[in-house]
Structure formats: structure tokens, C-alpha cells
Short mmCIF file of C-alpha atoms and ligand atoms in Angstrom, two decimals:
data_model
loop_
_atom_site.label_atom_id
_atom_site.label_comp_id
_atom_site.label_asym_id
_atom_site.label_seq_id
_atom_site.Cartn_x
_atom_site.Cartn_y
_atom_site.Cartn_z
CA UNK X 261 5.04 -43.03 -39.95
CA UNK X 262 1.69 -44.01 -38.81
CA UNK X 263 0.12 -41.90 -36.18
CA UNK X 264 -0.38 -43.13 -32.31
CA UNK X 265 -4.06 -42.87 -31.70
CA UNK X 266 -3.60 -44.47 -28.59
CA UNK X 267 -0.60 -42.00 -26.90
CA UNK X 268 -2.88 -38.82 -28.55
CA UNK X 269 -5.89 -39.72 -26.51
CA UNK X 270 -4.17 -40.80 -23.50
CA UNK X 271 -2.36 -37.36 -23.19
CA UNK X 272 -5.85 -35.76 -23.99
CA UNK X 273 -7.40 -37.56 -20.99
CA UNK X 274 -5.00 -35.95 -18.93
CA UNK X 275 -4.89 -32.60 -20.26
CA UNK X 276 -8.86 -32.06 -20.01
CA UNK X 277 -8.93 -33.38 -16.44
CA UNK X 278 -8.85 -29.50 -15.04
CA UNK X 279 -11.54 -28.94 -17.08
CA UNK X 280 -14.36 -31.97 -15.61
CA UNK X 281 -15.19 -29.45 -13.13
CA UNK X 282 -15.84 -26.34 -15.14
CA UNK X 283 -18.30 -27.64 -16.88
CA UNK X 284 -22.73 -28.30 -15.78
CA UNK X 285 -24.76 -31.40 -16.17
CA UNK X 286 -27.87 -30.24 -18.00
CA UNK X 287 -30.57 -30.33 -15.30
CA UNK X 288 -33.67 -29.91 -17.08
CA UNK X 289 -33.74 -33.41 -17.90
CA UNK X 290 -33.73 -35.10 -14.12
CA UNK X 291 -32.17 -38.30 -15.41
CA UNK X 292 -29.13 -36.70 -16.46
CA UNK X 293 -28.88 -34.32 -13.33
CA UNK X 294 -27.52 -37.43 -11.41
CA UNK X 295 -24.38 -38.58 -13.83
CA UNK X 296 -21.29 -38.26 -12.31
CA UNK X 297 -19.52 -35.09 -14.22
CA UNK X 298 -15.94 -36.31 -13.79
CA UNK X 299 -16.36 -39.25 -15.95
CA UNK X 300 -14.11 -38.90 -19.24
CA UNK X 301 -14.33 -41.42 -22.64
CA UNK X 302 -12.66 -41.07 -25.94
CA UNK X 303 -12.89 -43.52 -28.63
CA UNK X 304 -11.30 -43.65 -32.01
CA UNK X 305 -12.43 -45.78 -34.92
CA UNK X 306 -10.28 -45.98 -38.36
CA UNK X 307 -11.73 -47.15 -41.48
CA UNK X 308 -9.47 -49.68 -41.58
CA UNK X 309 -11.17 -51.32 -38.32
CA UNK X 310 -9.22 -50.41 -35.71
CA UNK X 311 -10.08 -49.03 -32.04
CA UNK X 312 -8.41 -46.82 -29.88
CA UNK X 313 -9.60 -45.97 -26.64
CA UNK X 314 -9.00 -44.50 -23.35
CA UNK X 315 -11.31 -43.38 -20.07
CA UNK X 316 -14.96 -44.58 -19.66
CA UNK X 317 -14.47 -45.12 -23.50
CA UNK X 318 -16.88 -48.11 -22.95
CA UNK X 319 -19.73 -46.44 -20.64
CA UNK X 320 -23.41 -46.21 -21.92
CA UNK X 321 -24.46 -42.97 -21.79
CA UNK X 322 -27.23 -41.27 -23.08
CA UNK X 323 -26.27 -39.94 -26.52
CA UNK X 324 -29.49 -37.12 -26.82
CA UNK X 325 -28.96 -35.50 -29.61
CA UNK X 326 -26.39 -37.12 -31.12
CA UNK X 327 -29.69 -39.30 -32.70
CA UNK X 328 -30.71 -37.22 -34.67
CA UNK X 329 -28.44 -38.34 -37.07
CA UNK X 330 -29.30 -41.80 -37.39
CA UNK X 331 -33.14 -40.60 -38.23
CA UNK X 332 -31.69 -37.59 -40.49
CA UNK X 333 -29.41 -40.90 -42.59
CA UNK X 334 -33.01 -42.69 -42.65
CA UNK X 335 -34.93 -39.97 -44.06
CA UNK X 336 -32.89 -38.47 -46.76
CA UNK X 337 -32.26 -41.92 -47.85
CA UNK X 338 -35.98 -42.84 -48.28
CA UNK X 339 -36.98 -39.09 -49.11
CA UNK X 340 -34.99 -37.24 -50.90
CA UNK X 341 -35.08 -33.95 -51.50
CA UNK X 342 -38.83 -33.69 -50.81
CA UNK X 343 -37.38 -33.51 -47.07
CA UNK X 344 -36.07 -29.82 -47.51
CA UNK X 345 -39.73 -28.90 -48.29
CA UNK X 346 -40.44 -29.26 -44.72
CA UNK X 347 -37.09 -27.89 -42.87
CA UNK X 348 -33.99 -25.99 -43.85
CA UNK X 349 -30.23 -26.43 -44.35
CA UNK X 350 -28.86 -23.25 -42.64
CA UNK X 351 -27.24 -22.68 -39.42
CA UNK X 352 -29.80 -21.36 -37.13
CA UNK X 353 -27.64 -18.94 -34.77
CA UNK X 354 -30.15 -20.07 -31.51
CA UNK X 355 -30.05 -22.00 -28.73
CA UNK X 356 -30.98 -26.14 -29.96
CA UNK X 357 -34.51 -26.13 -28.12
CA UNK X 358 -35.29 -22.04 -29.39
CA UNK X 359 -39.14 -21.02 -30.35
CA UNK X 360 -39.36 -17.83 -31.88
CA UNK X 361 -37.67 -18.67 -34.90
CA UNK X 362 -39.98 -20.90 -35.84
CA UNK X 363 -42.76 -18.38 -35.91
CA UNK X 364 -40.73 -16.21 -37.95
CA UNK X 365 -40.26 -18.67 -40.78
CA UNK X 366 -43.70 -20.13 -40.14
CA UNK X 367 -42.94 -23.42 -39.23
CA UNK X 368 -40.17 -24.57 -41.41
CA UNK X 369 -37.50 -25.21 -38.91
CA UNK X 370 -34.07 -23.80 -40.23
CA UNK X 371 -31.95 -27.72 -39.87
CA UNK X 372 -32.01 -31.05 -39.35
CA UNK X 373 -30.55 -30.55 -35.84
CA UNK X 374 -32.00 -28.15 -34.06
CA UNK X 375 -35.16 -29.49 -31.59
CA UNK X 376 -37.82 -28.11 -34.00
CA UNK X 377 -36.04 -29.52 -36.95
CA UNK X 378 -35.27 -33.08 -35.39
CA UNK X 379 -38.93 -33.53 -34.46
CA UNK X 380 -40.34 -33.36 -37.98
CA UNK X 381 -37.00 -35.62 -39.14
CA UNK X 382 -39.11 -38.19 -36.36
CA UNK X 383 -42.27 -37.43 -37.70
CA UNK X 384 -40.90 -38.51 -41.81
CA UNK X 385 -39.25 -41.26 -39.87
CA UNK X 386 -42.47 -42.46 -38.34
CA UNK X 387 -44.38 -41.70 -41.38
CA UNK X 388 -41.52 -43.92 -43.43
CA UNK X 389 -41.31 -46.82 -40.92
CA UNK X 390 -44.03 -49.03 -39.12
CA UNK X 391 -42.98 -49.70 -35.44
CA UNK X 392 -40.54 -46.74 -36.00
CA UNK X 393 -38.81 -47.21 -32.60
CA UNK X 394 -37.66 -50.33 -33.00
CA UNK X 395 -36.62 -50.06 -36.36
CA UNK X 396 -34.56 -46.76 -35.09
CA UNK X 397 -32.88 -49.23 -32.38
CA UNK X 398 -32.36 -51.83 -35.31
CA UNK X 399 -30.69 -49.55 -37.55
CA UNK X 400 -28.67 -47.98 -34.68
CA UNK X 401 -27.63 -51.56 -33.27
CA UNK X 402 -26.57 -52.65 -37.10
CA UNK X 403 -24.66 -49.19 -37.43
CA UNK X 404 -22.18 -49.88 -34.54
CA UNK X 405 -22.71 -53.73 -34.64
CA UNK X 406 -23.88 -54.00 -31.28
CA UNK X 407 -26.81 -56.01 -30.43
CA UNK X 408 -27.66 -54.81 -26.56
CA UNK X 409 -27.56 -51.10 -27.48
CA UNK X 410 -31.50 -49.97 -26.27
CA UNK X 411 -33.70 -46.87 -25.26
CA UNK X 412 -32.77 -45.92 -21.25
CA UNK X 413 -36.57 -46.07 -20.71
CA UNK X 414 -35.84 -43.80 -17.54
CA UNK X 415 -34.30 -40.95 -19.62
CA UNK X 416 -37.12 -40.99 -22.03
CA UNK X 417 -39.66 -41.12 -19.08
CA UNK X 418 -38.06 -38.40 -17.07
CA UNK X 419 -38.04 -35.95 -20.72
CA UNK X 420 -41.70 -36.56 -21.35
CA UNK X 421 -42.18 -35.38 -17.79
CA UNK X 422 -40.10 -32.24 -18.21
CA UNK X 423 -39.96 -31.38 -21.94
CA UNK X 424 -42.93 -28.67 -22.35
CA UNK X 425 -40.42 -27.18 -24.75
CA UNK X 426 -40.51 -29.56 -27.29
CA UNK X 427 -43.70 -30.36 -26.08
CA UNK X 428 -44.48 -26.73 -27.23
CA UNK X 429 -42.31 -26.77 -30.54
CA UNK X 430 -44.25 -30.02 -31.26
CA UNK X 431 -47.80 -28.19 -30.66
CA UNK X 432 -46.66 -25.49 -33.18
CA UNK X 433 -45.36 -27.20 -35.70
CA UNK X 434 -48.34 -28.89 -35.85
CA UNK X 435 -50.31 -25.62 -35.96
CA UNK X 436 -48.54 -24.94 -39.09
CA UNK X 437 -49.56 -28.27 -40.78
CA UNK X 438 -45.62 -29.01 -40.81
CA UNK X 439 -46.28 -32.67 -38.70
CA UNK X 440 -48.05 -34.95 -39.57
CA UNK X 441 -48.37 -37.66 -36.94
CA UNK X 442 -50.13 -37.13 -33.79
CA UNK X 443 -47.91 -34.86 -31.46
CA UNK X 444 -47.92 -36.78 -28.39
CA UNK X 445 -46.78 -40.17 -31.01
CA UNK X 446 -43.82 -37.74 -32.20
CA UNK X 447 -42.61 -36.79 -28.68
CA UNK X 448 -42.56 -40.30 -27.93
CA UNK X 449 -40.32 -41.53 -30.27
CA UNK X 450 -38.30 -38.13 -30.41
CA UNK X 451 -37.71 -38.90 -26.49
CA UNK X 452 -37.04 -42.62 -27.00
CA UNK X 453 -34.57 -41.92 -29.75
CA UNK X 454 -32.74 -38.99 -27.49
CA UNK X 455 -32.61 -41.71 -24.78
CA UNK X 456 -30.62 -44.56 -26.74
CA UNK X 457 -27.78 -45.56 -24.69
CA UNK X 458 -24.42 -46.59 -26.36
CA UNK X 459 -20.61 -45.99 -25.41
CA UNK X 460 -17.73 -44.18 -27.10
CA UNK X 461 -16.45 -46.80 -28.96
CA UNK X 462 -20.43 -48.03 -30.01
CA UNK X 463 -20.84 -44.50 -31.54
CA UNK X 464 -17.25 -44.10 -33.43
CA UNK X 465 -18.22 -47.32 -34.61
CA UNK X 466 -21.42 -46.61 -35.53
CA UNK X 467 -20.58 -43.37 -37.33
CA UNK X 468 -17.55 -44.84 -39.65
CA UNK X 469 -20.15 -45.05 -42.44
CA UNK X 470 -19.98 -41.07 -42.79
CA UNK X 471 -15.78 -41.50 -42.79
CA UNK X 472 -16.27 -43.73 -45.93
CA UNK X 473 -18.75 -42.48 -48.25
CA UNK X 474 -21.66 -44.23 -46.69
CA UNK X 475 -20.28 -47.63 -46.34
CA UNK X 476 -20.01 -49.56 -43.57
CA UNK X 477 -16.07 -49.83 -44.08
CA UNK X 478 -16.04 -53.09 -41.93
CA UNK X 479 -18.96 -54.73 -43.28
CA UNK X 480 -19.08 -53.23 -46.40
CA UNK X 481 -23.00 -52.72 -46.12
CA UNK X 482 -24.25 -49.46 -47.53
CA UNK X 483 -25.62 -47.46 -45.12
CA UNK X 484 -26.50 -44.44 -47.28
CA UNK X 485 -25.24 -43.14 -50.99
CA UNK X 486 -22.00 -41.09 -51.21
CA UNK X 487 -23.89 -37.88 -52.16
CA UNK X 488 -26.03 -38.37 -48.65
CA UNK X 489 -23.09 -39.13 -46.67
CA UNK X 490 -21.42 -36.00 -48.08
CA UNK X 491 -23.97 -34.04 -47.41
CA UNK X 492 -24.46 -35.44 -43.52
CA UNK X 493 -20.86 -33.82 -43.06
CA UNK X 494 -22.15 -30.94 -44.61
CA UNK X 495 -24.87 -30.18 -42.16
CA UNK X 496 -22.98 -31.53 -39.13
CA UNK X 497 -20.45 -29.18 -39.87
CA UNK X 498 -22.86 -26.24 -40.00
CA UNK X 499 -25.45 -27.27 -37.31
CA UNK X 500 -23.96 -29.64 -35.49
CA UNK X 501 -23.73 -28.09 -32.75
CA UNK X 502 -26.31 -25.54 -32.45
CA UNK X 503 -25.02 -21.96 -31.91
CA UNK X 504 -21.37 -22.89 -31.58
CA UNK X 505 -20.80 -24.74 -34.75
CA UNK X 506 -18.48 -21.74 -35.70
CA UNK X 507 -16.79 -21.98 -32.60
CA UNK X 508 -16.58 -25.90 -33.43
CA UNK X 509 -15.65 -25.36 -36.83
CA UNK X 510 -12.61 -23.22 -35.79
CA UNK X 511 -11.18 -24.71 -32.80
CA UNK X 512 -11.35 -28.78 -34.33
CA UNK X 513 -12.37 -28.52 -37.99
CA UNK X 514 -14.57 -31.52 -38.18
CA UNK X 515 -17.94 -32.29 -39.38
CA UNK X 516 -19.50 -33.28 -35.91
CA UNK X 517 -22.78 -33.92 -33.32
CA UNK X 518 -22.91 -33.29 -29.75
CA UNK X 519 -25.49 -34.20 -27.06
CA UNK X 520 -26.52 -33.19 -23.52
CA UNK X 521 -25.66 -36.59 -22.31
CA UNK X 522 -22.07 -34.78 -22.96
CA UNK X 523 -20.77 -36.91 -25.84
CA UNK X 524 -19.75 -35.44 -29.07
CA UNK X 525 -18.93 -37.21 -32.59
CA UNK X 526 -16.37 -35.87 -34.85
CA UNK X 527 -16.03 -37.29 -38.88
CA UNK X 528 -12.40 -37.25 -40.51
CA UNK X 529 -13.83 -38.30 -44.01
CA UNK X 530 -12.00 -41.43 -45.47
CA UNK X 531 -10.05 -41.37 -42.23
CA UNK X 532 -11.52 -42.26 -39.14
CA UNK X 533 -14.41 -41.21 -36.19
CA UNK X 534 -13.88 -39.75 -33.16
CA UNK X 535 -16.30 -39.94 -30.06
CA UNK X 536 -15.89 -38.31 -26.64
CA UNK X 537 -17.74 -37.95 -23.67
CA UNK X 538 -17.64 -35.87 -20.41
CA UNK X 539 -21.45 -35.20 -19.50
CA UNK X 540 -20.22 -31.26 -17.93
CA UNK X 541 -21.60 -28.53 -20.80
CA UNK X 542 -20.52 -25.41 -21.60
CA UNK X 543 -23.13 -22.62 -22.14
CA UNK X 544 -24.31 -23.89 -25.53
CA UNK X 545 -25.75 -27.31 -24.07
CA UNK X 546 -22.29 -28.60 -25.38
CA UNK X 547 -19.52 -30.60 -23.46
CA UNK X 548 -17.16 -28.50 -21.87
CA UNK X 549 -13.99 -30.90 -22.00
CA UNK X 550 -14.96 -32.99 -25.47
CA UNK X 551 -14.92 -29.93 -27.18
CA UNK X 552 -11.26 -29.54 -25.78
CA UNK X 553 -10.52 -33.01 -26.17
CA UNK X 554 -11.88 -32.79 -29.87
CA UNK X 555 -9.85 -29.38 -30.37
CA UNK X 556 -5.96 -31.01 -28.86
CA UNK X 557 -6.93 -34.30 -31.42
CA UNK X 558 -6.65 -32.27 -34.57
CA UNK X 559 -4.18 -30.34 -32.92
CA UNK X 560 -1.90 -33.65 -32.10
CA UNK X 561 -2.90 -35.14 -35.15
CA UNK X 562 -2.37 -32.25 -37.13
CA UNK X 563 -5.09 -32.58 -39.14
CA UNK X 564 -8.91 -31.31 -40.03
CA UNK X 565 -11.09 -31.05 -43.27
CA UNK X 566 -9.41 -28.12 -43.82
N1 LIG U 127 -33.53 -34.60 -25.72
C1 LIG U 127 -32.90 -33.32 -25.71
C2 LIG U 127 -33.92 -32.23 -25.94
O1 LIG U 127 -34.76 -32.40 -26.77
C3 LIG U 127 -31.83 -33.27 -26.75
C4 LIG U 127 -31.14 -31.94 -26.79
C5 LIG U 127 -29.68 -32.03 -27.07
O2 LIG U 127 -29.03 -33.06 -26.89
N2 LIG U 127 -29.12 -30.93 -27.45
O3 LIG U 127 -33.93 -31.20 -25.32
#
């Protein structure tokens, strides 16, 4: 018997709603201090093309760090594995925008997904591609076949005002010859990326590639090779989201990428994608109810990689 997407994330919708107001907005970012926190989306995606969804499933939101792996598919692609030269594959145990690590391993960040670690993914990116934000915004609007996807230009604004952390992270990296491009050109498109603004059912859609091998399963359009696409998973699974990917990787058992716009992505290989949002975090810069909601869907669906 086939399973009913659509009843599963209905009765998740309604479970999670005591949990909206647990939950904080990340402030640091001024933009994103203003979103409503009661607002709830969930968005399935099979490989076989069909969409379930339920909640502000459609919204725009702004999907942070949940870019950073569209630029991390880019790079390995075109880099190989001269990438891992210049960051590391381990989980790093730290909060997502930590410094002293860095100084301890001089400059190598430890993964793809951490702030350090994402900005000299941007810098390969920008070192790869000329007019690297729009070709970001290209391959993002191809991936989930959605033309008016774009940078919230008033998110990216408001993080160059506030982000002396990466701002800092940036500066030091540099120090330790591990960016290449300018700085201030690096925190531009690192902020641009972080402010791309897509819905649910755009990022399930855009992430089915990593359910089937690297293939666009609708269009049939290799995004990536199999071995790349594999090893995506691999890293999402184990730094996906910062210091609670065990936590993640016991409570849902899925290869996925959160935000602090609040959405989270979640990979059942040769399955399906799953997105959520709810823009209230826990502690760990995490959503507070998507990881729930993420958690009851493998539950009801009694499933996981495992
Ligand atoms: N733009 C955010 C930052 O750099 C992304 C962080 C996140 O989503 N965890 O701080």
C-alpha cells in the first residue's frame, strides 16, 4: 500500500502547533527578527514527481544556510578533490558561526557547512564562475525549476550590516592565505546566497537531485555524478546541522540542511525530499518545530537511512 504523504504532514502540522511558540527568531540578522514565528510549511517531493504539501508550504522565506549546498554541488563538481585541501569533512562539535577553531587548525575550516567553511566554498565558487551571483541564482532557479526564485536584497543588506562575525572569519581566513578573492567580494556573495528566497515546495524540489543519484529525476538533467551526490548526503548527515547533527541523526535519520530563516531539508535517497519551515530556533540556530516535524515524518513513515 502506498503511503499518504498528504494525511502524514497534515497530522504533523497539527501536532507541532504547541511547539511555534517555544521556539526564537534569530535576531542578529534584523531582517529575520520581524517574521512572524507561528508560520508552519512542509513540503514533500517524490522522485516520481509528485508534491505533497500542507501550511505556508508555498511562502518565500529566506533559506540562509540551507545555500550552502547549492555552492558545495558546484564546487566539488568543478573541483574535485583539490577542494578538501582547503576545508575538512568532519563534524565540527561548535556553534555554525564559531572562531576559535579555526585558529586551532590554522585556517582549514573543519566542513563544508559551518560559516568558516561555507565562505571559502563561495570563494572556489567565485573563483570557478564569472558573475558568480547570478550564476548561483541560475543554478538554484534550474534546480527547483522556478524562474522568479531571487536574492531578498533586504536580508543580504541587513547581514552585511550586522555580520562582523563572518566578517571576522572572512578577515582570518584570509590571514591564513586560505581565500583567495577579496574579503569584502566573498561576504557579498556569501550574504546574497544566504538571502535567496524560495518556498517549501521550491526547495524539496530543488533538492530531489540528491534523492536520485544526482539527477534531476523530473528532467532527467544531471545535476552532479552519483559519487558527489553520495557524498552530499554524507556530509549533510554529519554537518548538517552544526552541533546537533547527532541529535538530528538520532531523532529523524536523514541526511539534511537547516537555516536560520527556520527551514530545514531532509534527503530519503531514491525516495523522496522533505522541506519544512517554522522560522522559531532551538538553541543550536536550528528550527524548533521542523526538527519535530522532520522527527514524527520518519516516525509516521516508518522509515530513515537506517
Ligand atoms: N547567513 C547566516 C550566517 O552566516 C547563515 C547561518 C545559518 O543559517 N546557520 O550567520
Amino acid at each position: 500500500m502506498s503511503t499518504d504523504y498528504q494525511a502524514i504532514i497534515n497530522r504533523i502540522k497539527d501536532e507541532v502547533k504547541p511547539l511555534l511558540t517555544q521556539g526564537k527568531v534569530a535576531t542578529y540578522i534584523p531582517a529575520l527578527a520581524r517574521i512572524n514565528p507561528y508560520r508552519f510549511g512542509m513540503a514533500v517531493y517524490t522522485i516520481n514527481g509528485e508534491l505533497f504539501t500542507c501550511g505556508d508550504a508555498q511562502e518565500y522565506f529566506s533559506i540562509q544556510s540551507i545555500s550552502k549546498v547549492f555552492t558545495l554541488a558546484r564546487v566539488m563538481d568543478r573541483l574535485g578533490d583539490a577542494l578538501w585541501d582547503r576545508v575538512g569533512r568532519e563534524a565540527s562539535g561548535n556553534p555554525f558561526n564559531s572562531l576559535v577553531q579555526l585558529e586551532y587548525e590554522n585556517g582549514k575550516p573543519r566542513n563544508p557547512f559551518i560559516n568558516a567553511g561555507a565562505l571559502v566554498i563561495t570563494d572556489c565558487f567565485i573563483q570557478e564562475e564569472q558573475n558568480a551571483m547570478s550564476k548561483l541564482r541560475d543554478f538554484v532557479r534550474a534546480c527547483a525549476a522556478n524562474p522568479n526564485i531571487d536574492f531578498d536584497e533586504e536580508v543580504a543588506a541587513s547581514e552585511k550590516l550586522t555580520g562582523h562575525r563572518n566578517a571576522a572569519l572572512a578577515n582570518f581566513l584570509k590571514s591564513y592565505g586560505n581565500l583567495i578573492n577579496e574579503v569584502e567580494e566573498v561576504l557579498d556573495v556569501y550574504f546574497h546566497q544566504c538571502s535567496l528566497s524560495m518556498s517549501c515546495a521550491d526547495l524539496s524540489r530543488a533538492f530531489l537531485f540528491l534523492a536520485n543519484a544526482g539527477t534531476d529525476p523530473l528532467t532527467c538533467a544531471a545535476v552532479c555524478g552519483p559519487r558527489q551526490a553520495k557524498r552530499i548526503n554524507a556530509l549533510m548527515q554529519t554537518c548538517g546541522l552544526y552541533d546537533e547533527g547527532g541529535e538530528f541523526a538520532y531523532r529523524v535519520g536523514l541526511p539534511g540542511k537547516s537555516g536560520v530563516g527556520g527551514g530545514i531539508v531532509a534527503v530519503m535517497p531514491g525516495e523522496l525530499t522533505v522541506a519544512v519551515w517554522s522560522p522559531a530556533l532551538n538553541q543550536a540556530g536550528n528550527s524548533l518545530a521542523g526538527m519535530k516535524a522532520l522527527e514524527l515524518f520518519t516516525t509516521y513513515t516508518a522509515r530513515s537511512i537506517f
